Structures are given as structure tokens and as C-alpha cells.
Coordinates of C-alpha atoms in Angstrom, one line a residue:
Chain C
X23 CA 90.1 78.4 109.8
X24 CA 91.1 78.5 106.5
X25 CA 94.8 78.3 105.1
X26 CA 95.2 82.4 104.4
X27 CA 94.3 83.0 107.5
X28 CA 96.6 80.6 109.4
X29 CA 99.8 81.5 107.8
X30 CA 101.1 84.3 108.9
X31 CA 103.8 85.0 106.5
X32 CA 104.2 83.2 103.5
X33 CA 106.9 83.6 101.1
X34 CA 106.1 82.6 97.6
X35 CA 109.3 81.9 95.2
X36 CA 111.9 84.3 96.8
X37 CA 115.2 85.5 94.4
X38 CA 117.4 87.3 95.8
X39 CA 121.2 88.5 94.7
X40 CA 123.9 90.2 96.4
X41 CA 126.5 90.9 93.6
X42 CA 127.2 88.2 91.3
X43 CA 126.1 85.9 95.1
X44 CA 122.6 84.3 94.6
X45 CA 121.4 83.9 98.0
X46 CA 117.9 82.8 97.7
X47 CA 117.0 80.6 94.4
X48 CA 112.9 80.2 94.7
X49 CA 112.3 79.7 98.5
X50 CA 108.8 78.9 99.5
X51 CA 108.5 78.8 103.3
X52 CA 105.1 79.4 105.5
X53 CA 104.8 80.4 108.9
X54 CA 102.2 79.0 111.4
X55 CA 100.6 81.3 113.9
X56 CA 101.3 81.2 117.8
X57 CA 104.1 78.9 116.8
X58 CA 107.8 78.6 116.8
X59 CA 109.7 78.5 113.8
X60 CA 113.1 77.3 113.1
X61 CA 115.2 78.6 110.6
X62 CA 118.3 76.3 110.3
X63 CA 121.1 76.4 107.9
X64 CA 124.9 75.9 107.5
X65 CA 126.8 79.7 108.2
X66 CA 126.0 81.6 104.9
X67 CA 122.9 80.2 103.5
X68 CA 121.1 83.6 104.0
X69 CA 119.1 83.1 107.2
X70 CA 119.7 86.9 108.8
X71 CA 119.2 88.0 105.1
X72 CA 115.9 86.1 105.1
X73 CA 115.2 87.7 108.7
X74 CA 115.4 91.3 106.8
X75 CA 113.7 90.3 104.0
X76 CA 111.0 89.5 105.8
X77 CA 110.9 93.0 108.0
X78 CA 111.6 94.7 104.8
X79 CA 114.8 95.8 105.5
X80 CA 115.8 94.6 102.3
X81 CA 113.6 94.1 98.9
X82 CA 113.7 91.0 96.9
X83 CA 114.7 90.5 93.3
X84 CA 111.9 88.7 92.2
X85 CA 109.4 87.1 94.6
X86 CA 106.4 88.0 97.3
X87 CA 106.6 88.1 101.0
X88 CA 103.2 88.4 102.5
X89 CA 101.8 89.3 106.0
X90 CA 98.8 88.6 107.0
X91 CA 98.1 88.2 103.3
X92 CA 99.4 91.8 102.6
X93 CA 102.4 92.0 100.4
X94 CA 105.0 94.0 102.0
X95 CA 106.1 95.3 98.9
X96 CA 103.4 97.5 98.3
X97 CA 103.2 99.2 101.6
X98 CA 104.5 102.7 102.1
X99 CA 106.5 104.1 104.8
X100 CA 103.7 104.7 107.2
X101 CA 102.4 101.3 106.5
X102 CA 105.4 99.3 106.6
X103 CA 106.1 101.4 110.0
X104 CA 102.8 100.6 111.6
X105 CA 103.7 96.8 110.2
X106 CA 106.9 96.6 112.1
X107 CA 105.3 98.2 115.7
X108 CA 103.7 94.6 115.3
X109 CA 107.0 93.4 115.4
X110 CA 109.8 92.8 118.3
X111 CA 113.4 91.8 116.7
X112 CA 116.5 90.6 118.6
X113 CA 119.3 91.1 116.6
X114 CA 122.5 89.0 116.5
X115 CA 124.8 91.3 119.1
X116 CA 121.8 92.9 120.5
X117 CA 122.1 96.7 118.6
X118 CA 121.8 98.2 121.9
X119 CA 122.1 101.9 121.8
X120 CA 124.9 102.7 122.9
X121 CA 124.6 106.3 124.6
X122 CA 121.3 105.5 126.5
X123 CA 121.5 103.3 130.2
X124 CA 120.2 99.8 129.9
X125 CA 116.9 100.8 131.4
X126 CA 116.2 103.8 128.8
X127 CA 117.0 101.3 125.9
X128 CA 114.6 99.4 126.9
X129 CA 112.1 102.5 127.2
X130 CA 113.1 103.7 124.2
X131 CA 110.2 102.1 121.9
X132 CA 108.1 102.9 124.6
X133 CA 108.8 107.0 124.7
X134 CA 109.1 107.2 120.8
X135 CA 105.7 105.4 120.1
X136 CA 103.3 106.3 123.6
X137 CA 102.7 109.3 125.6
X138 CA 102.5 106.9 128.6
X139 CA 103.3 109.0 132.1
X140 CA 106.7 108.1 133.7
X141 CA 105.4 105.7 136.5
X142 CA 103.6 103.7 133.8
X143 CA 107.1 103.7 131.7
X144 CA 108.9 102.5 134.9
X145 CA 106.9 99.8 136.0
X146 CA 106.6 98.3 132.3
X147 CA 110.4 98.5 131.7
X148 CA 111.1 96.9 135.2
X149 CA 108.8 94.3 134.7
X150 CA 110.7 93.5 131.3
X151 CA 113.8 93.6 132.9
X152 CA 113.1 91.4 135.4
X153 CA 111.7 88.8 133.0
X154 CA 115.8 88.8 131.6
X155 CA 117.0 88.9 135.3
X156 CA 118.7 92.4 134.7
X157 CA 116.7 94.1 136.5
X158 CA 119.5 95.6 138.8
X159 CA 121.5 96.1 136.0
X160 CA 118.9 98.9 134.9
X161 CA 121.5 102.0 135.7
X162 CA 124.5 100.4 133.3
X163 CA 125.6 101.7 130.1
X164 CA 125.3 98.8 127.1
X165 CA 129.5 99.0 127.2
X166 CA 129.4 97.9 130.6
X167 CA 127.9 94.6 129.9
X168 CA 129.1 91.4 128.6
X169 CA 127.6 90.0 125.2
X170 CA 125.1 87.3 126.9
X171 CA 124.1 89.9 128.9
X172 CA 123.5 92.7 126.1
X173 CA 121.8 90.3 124.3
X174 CA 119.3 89.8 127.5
X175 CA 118.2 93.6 127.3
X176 CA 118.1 93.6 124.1
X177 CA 115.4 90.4 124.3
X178 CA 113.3 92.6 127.0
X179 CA 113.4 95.6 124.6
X180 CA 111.8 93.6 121.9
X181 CA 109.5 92.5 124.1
X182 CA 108.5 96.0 125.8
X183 CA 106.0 96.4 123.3
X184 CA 104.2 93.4 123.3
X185 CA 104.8 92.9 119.7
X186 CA 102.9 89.8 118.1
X187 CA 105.8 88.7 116.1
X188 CA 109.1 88.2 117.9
X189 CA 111.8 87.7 115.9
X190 CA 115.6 86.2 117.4
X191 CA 118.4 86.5 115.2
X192 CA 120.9 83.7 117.0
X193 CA 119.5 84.1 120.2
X194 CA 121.6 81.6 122.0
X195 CA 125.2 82.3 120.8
X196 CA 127.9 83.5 123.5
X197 CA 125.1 82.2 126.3
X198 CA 126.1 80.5 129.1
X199 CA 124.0 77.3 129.8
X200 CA 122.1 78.7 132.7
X201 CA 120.6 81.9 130.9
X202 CA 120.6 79.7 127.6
X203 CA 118.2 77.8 129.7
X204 CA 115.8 80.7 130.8
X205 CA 116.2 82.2 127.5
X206 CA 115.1 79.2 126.3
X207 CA 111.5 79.0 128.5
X208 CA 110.9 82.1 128.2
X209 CA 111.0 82.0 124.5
X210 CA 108.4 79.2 124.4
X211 CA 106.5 81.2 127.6
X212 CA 106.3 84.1 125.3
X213 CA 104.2 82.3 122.6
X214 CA 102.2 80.1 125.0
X215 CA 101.2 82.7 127.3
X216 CA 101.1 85.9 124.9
X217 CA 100.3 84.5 121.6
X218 CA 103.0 85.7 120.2
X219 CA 104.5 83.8 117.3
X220 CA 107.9 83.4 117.1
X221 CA 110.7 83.1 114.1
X222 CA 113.9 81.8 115.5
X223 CA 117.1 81.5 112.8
X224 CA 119.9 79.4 115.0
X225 CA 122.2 76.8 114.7
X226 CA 121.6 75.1 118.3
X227 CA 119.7 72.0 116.8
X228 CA 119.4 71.1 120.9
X229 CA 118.0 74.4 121.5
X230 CA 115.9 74.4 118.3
X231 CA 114.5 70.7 119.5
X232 CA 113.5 72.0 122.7
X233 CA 111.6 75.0 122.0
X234 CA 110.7 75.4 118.0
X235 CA 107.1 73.7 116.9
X236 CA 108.2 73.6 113.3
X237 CA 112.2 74.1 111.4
X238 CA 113.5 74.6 108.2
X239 CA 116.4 73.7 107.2
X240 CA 118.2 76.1 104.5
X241 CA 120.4 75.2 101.4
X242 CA 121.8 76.4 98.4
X243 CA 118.5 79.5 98.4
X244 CA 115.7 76.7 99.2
X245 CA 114.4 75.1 101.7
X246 CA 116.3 71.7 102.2
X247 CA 113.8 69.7 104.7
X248 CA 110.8 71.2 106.9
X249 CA 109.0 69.4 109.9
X250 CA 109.1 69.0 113.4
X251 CA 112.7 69.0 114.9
X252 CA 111.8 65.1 115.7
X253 CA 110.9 65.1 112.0
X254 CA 114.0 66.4 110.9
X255 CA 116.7 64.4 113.2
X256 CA 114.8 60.9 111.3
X257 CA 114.9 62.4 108.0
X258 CA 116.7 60.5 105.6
X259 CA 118.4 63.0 103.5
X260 CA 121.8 63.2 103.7
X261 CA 122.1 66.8 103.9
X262 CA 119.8 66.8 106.9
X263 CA 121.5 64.4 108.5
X264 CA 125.1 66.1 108.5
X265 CA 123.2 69.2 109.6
X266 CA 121.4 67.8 112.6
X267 CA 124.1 65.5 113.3
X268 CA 127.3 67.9 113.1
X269 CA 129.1 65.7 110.8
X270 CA 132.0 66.9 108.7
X271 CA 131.3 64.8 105.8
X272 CA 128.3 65.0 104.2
X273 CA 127.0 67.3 101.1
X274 CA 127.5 70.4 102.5
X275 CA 131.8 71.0 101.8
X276 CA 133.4 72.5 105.4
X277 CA 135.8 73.8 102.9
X278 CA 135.6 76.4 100.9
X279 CA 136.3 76.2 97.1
X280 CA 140.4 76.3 97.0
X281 CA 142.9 75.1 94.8
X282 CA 144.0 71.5 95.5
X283 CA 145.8 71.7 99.0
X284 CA 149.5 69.6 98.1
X285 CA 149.7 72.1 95.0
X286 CA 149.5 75.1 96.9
X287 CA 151.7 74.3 99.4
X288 CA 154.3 73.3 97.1
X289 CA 153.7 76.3 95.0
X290 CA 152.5 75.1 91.7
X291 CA 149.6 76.3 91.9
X292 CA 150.5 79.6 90.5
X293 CA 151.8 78.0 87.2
Chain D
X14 CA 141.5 106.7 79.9
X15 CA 138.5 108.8 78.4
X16 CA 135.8 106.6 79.2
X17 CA 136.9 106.5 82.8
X18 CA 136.8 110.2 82.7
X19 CA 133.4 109.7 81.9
X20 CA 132.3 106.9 84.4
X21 CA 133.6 109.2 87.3
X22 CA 132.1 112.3 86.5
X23 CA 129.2 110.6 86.2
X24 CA 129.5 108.8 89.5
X25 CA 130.1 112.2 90.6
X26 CA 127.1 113.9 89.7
X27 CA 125.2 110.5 91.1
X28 CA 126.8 111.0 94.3
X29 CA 126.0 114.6 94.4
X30 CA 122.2 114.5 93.3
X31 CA 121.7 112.1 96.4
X32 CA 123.7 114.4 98.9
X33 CA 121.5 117.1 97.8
X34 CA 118.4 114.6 98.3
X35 CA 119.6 113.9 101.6
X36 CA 119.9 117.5 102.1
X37 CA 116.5 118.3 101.3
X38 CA 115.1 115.1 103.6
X39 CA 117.0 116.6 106.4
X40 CA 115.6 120.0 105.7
X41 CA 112.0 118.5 105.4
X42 CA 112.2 116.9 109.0
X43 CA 114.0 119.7 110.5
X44 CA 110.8 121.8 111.4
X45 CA 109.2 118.6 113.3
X46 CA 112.3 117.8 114.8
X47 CA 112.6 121.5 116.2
X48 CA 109.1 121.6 117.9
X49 CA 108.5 118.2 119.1
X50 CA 112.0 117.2 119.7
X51 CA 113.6 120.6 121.2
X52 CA 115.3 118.4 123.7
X53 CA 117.5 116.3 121.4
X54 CA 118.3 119.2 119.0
X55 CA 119.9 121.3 122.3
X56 CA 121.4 118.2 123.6
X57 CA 123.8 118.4 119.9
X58 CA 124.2 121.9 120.4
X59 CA 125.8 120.9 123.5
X60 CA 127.9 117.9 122.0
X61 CA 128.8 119.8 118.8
X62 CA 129.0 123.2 120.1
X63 CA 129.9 123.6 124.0
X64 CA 132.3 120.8 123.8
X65 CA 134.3 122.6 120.8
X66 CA 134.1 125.6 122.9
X67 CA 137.7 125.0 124.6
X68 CA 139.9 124.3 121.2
X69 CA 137.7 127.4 119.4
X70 CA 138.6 129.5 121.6
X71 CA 142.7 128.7 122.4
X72 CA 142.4 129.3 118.3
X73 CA 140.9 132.2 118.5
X74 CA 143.0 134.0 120.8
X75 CA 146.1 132.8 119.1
X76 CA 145.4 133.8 115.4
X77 CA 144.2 137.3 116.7
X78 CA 147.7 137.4 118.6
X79 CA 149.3 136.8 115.1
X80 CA 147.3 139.0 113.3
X81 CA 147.9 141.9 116.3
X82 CA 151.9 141.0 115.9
X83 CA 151.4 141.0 111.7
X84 CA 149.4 143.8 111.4
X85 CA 151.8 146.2 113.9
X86 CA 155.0 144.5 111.7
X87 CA 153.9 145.7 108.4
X88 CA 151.7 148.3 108.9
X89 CA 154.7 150.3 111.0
X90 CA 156.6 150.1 107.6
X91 CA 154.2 152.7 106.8
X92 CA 153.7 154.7 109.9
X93 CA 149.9 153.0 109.8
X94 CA 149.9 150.9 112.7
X95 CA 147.1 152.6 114.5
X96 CA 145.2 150.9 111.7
X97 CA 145.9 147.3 113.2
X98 CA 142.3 147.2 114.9
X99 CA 140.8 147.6 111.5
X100 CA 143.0 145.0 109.8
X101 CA 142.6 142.2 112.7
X102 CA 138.6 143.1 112.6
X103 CA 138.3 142.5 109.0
X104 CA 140.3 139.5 108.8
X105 CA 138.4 137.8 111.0
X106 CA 134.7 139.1 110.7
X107 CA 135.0 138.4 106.9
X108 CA 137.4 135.6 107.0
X109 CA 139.4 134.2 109.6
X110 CA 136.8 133.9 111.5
X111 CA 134.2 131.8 109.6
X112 CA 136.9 129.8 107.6
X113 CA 138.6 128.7 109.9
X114 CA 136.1 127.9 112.8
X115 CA 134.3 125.8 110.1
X116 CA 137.4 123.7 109.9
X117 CA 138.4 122.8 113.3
X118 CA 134.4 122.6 114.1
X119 CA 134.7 119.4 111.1
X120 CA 138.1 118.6 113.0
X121 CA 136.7 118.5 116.5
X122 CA 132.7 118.1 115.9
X123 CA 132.5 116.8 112.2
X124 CA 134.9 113.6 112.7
X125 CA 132.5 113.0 116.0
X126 CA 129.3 113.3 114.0
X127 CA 130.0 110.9 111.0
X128 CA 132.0 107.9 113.5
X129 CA 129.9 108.2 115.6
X130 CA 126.6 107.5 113.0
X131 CA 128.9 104.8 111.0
X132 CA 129.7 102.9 114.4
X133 CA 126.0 103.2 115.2
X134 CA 125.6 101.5 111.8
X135 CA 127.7 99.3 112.3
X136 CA 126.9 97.9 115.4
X137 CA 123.1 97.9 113.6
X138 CA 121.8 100.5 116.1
X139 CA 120.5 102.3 113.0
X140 CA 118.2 98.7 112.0
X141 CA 117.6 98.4 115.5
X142 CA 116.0 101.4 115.3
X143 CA 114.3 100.9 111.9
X144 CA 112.8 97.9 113.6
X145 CA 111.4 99.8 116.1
X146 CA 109.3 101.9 113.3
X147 CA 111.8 105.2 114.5
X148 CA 113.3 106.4 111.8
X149 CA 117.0 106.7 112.6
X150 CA 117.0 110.0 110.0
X151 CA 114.2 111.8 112.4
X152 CA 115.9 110.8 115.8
X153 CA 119.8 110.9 115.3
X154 CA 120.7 112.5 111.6
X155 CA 118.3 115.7 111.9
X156 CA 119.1 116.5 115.2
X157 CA 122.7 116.3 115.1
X158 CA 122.6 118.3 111.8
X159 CA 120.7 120.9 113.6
X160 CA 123.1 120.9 116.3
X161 CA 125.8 121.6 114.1
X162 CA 123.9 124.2 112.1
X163 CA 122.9 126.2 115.1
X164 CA 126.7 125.8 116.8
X165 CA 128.3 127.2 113.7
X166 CA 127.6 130.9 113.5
X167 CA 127.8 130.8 117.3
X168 CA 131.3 129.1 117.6
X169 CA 132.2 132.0 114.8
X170 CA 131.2 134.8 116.8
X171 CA 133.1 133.7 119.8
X172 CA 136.4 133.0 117.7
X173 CA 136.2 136.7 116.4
X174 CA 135.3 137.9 119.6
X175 CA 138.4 136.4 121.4
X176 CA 140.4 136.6 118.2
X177 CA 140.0 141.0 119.0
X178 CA 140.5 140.4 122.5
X179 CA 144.1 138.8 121.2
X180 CA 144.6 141.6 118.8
X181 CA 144.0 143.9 121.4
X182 CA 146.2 142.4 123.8
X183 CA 149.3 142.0 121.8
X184 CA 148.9 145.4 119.6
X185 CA 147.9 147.8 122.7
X186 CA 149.0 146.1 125.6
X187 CA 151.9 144.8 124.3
X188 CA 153.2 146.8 121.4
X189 CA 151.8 150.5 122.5
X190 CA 149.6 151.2 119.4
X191 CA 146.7 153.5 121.1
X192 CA 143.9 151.9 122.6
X193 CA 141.6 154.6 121.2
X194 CA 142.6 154.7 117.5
X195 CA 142.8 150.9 117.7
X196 CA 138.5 151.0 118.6
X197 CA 137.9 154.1 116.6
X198 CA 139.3 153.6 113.5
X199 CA 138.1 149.4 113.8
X200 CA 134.6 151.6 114.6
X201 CA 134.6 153.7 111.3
X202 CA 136.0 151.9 108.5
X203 CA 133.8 148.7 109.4
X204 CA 130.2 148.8 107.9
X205 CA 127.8 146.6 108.9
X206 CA 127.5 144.8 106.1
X207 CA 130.8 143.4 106.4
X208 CA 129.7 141.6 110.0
X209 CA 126.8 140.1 107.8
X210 CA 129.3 138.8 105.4
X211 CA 130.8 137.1 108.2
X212 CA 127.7 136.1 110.1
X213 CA 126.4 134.7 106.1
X214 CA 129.6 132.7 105.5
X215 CA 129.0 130.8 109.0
X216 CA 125.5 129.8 108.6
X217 CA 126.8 128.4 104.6
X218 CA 130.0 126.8 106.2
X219 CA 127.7 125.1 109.1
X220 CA 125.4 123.6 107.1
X221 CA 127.9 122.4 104.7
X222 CA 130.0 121.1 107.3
X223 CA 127.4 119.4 109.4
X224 CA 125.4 117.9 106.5
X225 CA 129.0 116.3 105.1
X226 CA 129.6 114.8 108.8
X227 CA 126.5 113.4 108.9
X228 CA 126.3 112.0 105.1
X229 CA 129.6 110.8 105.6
X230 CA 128.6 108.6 108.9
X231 CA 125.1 108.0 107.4
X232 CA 126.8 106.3 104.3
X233 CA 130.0 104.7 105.9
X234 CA 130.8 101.0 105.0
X235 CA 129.7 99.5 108.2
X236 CA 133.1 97.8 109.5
X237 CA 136.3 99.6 111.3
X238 CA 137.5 100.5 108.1
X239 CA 135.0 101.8 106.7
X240 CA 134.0 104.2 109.9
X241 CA 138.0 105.4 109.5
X242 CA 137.6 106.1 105.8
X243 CA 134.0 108.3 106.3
X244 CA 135.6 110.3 109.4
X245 CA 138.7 111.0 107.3
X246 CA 136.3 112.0 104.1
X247 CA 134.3 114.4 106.9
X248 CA 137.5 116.5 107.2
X249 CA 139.2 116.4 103.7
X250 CA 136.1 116.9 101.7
X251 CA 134.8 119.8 104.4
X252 CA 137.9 121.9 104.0
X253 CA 137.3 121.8 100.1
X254 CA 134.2 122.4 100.1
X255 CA 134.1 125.5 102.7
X256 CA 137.5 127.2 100.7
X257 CA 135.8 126.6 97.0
X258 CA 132.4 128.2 98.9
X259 CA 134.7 130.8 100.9
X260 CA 136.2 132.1 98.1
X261 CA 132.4 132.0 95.7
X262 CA 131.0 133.7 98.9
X263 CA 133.5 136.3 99.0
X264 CA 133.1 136.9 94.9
X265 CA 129.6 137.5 95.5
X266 CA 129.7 140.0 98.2
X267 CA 132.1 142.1 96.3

């Protein structure tokens, strides 16, 4: 197989601004079919902006994002929509609409995009459900659930269409172990079973470890290390090492830039 | 001082060229919408329309009350007050009626319309959707704009309607002004052009209003704050807008 063909998205020298804030400085990442990729990073290094880079949601300064060897860029709006049927996305707090039951979100791809019959509808959208475990939860509205499980419907709406790509924005925040755990398998059943391949931006390195094939780790708008999460937790780099590790000293300041702390609380600082 | 002058107006006109590209986007996907998603358009009618049914109508009946007790106050002064029929039908046919159904329909429907699109923004329903390949302005802005624009020149025609039924009630039943030259002289001096004034001002005022709700929402900042500042813009910059058009509209048909 040669190397076009086995990436399936390859970002080649990415800028991107927001303001005066350079988020990405010349990022070069690939990602592998039928795998699952990592996307790590300290809070604010631009991984959900890279996530809607990468589904076009937002357009890069200077830089190509390609799919399947097409650059996103050029498509249209019939293209780009036909692109993104290809694609299932979880986002973040699960964007669950809010005046449709939990079982008609989870139809709702399926009615907008297919002239399936009812019955057909039913049975897929139970069978989705029932892969998150809410499958008696089908009747409630998205306010009558807690975030964990919001974020499970949302997982089997992504799913409903059998997308190839599935794409989890911090899929394991505000989960409790046990569905952390299923989420977890089913994740990696997904890809194993369905071929789907998977991009997964998180900070759960444990998480990451047990299900991603390959990570990146993000900083300062490049990529900071790559490899497998064994890789990365016996990388040398200091960076990497505060990152996998959870250590407050390191490179990467758990402050933010402020005026020197004794000053300020004695008020000189405004002198 | 003079250069900001500038910068504004020009930010201005920048703002205004992309409403009136929204507008024509929305206008573009209304046909669709109306054929192959009948379903969602009535549901707005219901959610803009039957809901502000209630609150249009206690107006209504209230400012055709006033306009029965106004009109029989002065118009006695000079012996006229059989003509109170005719005075409370052209207030509100030409005026009262449009004008002032357009503004509680941004109070009521308008505010509803533009938090309820900036909280669906702002919860990312509106990517969600995007990342379903739907296109949020096909299934939520069109059809609630439609459902607005339909709701309007009803919601106007009721408030009249009710607004005579107050007349009525407080000039004939209450007052004693003759139930006959009340209808008959309403009957002659009204031409049917002025109804189509009214009935022309109403379509204007719904579009207006429901394209500024949904603009509003569509373009909120996407926190609590923002949602607040685009349902407050719905209602200020709607009553501006349908006065300034009310009294254009007016200058045209005269």
C-alpha cells in the first residue's frame, strides 16, 4: 500500500490565528487508517480547534488539510457535506438537541439523510442505544439527563450512521469509571470490528494508553512528541514527561503570565 | 471624533449588506423548505403564532376598548359620535393593528426565536448539526422565519378583529352610540384599499420582525451574555425598524 493511500488525513504545515493568538505554528500530523489516534495537549494548545479544522468547521490561515488525499479546501458545500456524512463527531458536552427525545436525536441523521421506513429507523436507533446502555432512556428529553449520560447518546448518534471516521472531542470527562470503562471498549470495538478509524483529543493519558494505537502530543502549534502511548511515557523529553506524568514543574508554566505574586499583593505593582 | 463617524457608518452598511444576504439565503431555501418540509414550517406557526394568540388578543380587545372610550370622548364634542365605528376601524386596519401586533409578536415570539437559536449555538447544536451534513439554516432558521412570516398578517387580523369587538362593546353597549350607524357608517367610509394597507403593512412588519429574531439568534456571541444581548437587540432594533417602515409605508400609500 503505498503512503497516500494509508494516511487518511494529513496535515501539511498548518497556521492558524485567532486574534493577535497563534494557535497552530506549522503542524504536520498524519493519521493512520483503522487506527486510534491520540491527540494530547496541555488545556489551550488548540486540540478542539484542530478537531474543526479538520471537519472544516473552520479554515486555516496558511496550510493544507487533506482527506483521502483531497484538500478540503477546495471542496464546495455539496462536497464538503457528502465529506462530513463520512464522518461521526462527539462533541465535548454532547450538542444534543435539545427539543427532540433522546431516541429522535439519535434518528435525527437518519431521517434528514435516508428515506428508511419507520421499523427500519426503530430497530437501528435501538440497537445504537443499546450499544451506550440507554436504551430505556429512549423516551427522555436531553434536559433530563446527567452529562455522562448525554454524552452516551450523543456517542450512539455519531455512530447511527456508520460513519468511517469517528471523531471524540473529550470523550471521557465527567464519566464515571464504570461507563468510562465501556466507553472505552467500545471505542476500540468500533475500529476493530467496523473499520472505523478513530481521532480521539483527551487528556486521560490512562485512557489514551489503553485504547489509542498512536498519540500526539501538542505544544506551542506543533506537534511536541508522536508514538505509541508506551513510546511516549519513555520518551525523554522533558515536556513529555511532565505531560504524561502530571507533574507541576516542568516546561509547560501551570501559571499564567502575571506580574510577580509578592508585588501584587502588596500593591506595587501598579507603580 | 470624525473618523469614528466614519468607521461606524461603515460597520453599518457592513452589517446591513450581510442581513440583506442573509435575507436573500433565507428567501432562496424558503420554497424547498415549504414543499418538502411542510411539517416543520406549521410546527413554527404553531410556536410563533398559536402560542402568541392569548397576549394578542387581551391587547386587542383592550386598545379597541380605549379607542371605543376615545373616540365617543372627543367625537361627542362635536355631536359626531356615531362616527366612532369609523374612527376605531381605521385606527386599527391601517395602524393599530399591524404596528402594534408586530411589536408584542417581537416581544412574545421574536425574543423566543433569536435565544432560542443563540442557546442552540451555544450549546453547539448548530455544529452538531453541521457535522451531520444538515444545514442548521435549512432545518431551524428557514422554518422558523417562515413561521413567523405566515403568523404575522394572521395575529393582525385577529387583533383588529377583537380590537372592533372592544370598540363595539364599550361605544354601543356601553356608551349608547347606535349599533347601526356604528356598522354603517364603519361600512361606507372604509374602502377596501385601506384593509390592504393594513393587510401590506403586516406581511412588511412579519418579515422584518421574524428575519431580525432570527439574525439576531443566528449571530449571538455564544455565551449567556451574549444570548441576553441578541434577545434584547430582537426587540429594540424591531420596534425601530417597524415605526421608521410604518411611517415610509404609510407615506407611500397616501
Amino acid at each position: 500500500m503505498s503512503d497516500a493511500v494509508d494516511h487518511l488525513i494529513e496535515i501539511n504545515d498548518l497556521y492558524y490565528s485567532r486574534g493577535a493568538l497563534q494557535i497552530f505554528t506549522g503542524l504536520n500530523l498524519r493519521i493512520r487508517r483503522r487506527q486510534v489516534t491520540a491527540i494530547m495537549g496541555p488545556s489551550g494548545t488548540g486540540k478542539t480547534t484542530l478537531l474543526r479544522l479538520i471537519t472544516r468547521q473552520l479554515i486555516p490561515d496558511r496550510g493544507t488539510i487533506l482527506i483521502d488525499g483531497i484538500d478540503i479546501a477546495t471542496l464546495n458545500q455539496k462536497e464538503l457535506y457528502s465529506l462530513r456524512r463520512r464522518f461521526g463527531m462527539l462533541f465535548q458536552n454532547g450538542a444534543l438537541l435539545t427539543d427532540l427525545s433522546v431516541f429522535e436525536n439519535v434518528a435525527f441523521p437518519l431521517r434528514e439523510h435516508t428515506n428508511l421506513p419507520n421499523r427500519l429507523i426503530r430497530h437501528v436507533v435501538l440497537t445504537k442505544l443499546h450499544a451506550v446502555g440507554l436504551r430505556g432512556a429512549a423516551d427522555m428529553m436531553p434536559g433530563q439527563l446527567s452529562g455522562g449520560m448525554a454524552r452516551r447518546v450523543a456517542l450512539a448518534r455519531a455512530m447511527v450512521m456508520d460513519p468511517d471516521i469517528l471523531i471524540y472531542d473529550e470523550p471521557f470527562v465527567g464519566l464515571d469509571p464504570i461507563s468510562m470503562g465501556v466507553i472505552v471498549r467500545l471505542v476500540r470495538k468500533m475500529n476493530d470490528a467496523l473499520g472505523v478509524s478513530s481521532i480521539l483529543v483527551s487528556h486521560d493519558v490512562q485512557e489514551i494508553a489503553a485504547v489509542a494505537d498512536c498519540s500526539y502530543l501538542l505544544s506551542d502549534g506543533k506537534v511536541a512528541a508522536s508514538g505509541s502511548p508506551d513510546e511516549l511515557r519513555n520518551a525523554s523529553s522533558e515536556l513529555v514527561k511532565q505531560f504524561m506524568h502530571g507533574m507541576a514543574d516542568g516546561p509547560v508554566a501551570f501559571h499564567f503570565d502575571a506580574p510577580d505574586y509578592a508585588e501584587q499583593l502588596l500593591g506595587r505593582d501598579a507603580d | 471624533m470624525l473618523r469614528e463617524l466614519y468607521f461606524s457608518f461603515v460597520d453599518f452598511l457592513r452589517t446591513f449588506g450581510a442581513l440583506q444576504l442573509f435575507f436573500l439565503r433565507l428567501l432562496a431555501n424558503s420554497p424547498a423548505i415549504l414543499v418538502r418540509r411542510f411539517g416543520l414550517v406549521v410546527q413554527q406557526v404553531y410556536n410563533a403564532g398559536a402560542l402568541s394568540l392569548v397576549i394578542i388578543m387581551i391587547c386587542g380587545f383592550f386598545v379597541g376598548g380605549v379607542l371605543g372610550l376615545q373616540g365617543y370622548a372627543n367625537l361627542a364634542k362635536f355631536n359626531a359620535e356615531d362616527s366612532v365605528g369609523t374612527f376605531a376601524a381605521f385606527s386599527l386596519l391601517k395602524e393599530l393593528g399591524p404596528v402594534i401586533t408586530a411589536l408584542l409578536f417581537s416581544g412574545r415570539a421574536g425574543t423566543a426565536l433569536a435565544s432560542e437559536i443563540g442557546l442552540m449555538k451555544a450549546t453547539e447544536q448548530l455544529s452538531a448539526m453541521e457535522m451531520m451534513a444538515v444545514d442548521p439554516l435549512r432545518r431551524i432558521l428557514v422554518p422558523r422565519f417562515l413561521g413567523g412570516v405566515i403568523s404575522m398578517p394572521l395575529l393582525t387580523a385577529i387583533f383588529s378583529v377583537i380590537g372592533l369587538f372592544g370598540a363595539h362593546l364599550v361605544a354601543v353597549d356601553l356608551l349608547g352610540v347606535d349599533p347601526g350607524a356604528f356598522w354603517q357608517q364603519m361600512r361606507s367610509s372604509l374602502e377596501i384599499g385601506d384593509v390592504w394597507e393594513g393587510i401590506i403593512k403586516s406581511m412588511v412588519f412579519g418579515v422584518v420582525a421574524s428575519l431580525l429574531a432570527v439574525w439576531e439568534g443566528y449571530n449571538a456571541i455564544p455565551t449567556a451574555e451574549g444570548v441576553g444581548r441578541a434577545t434584547t437587540r430582537t426587540v429594540v432594533i424591531t420596534a425601530i425598524a417597524v415605526l421608521i417602515l410604518d411611517f415610509m409605508i404609510t407615506a407611500i400609500a397616501i
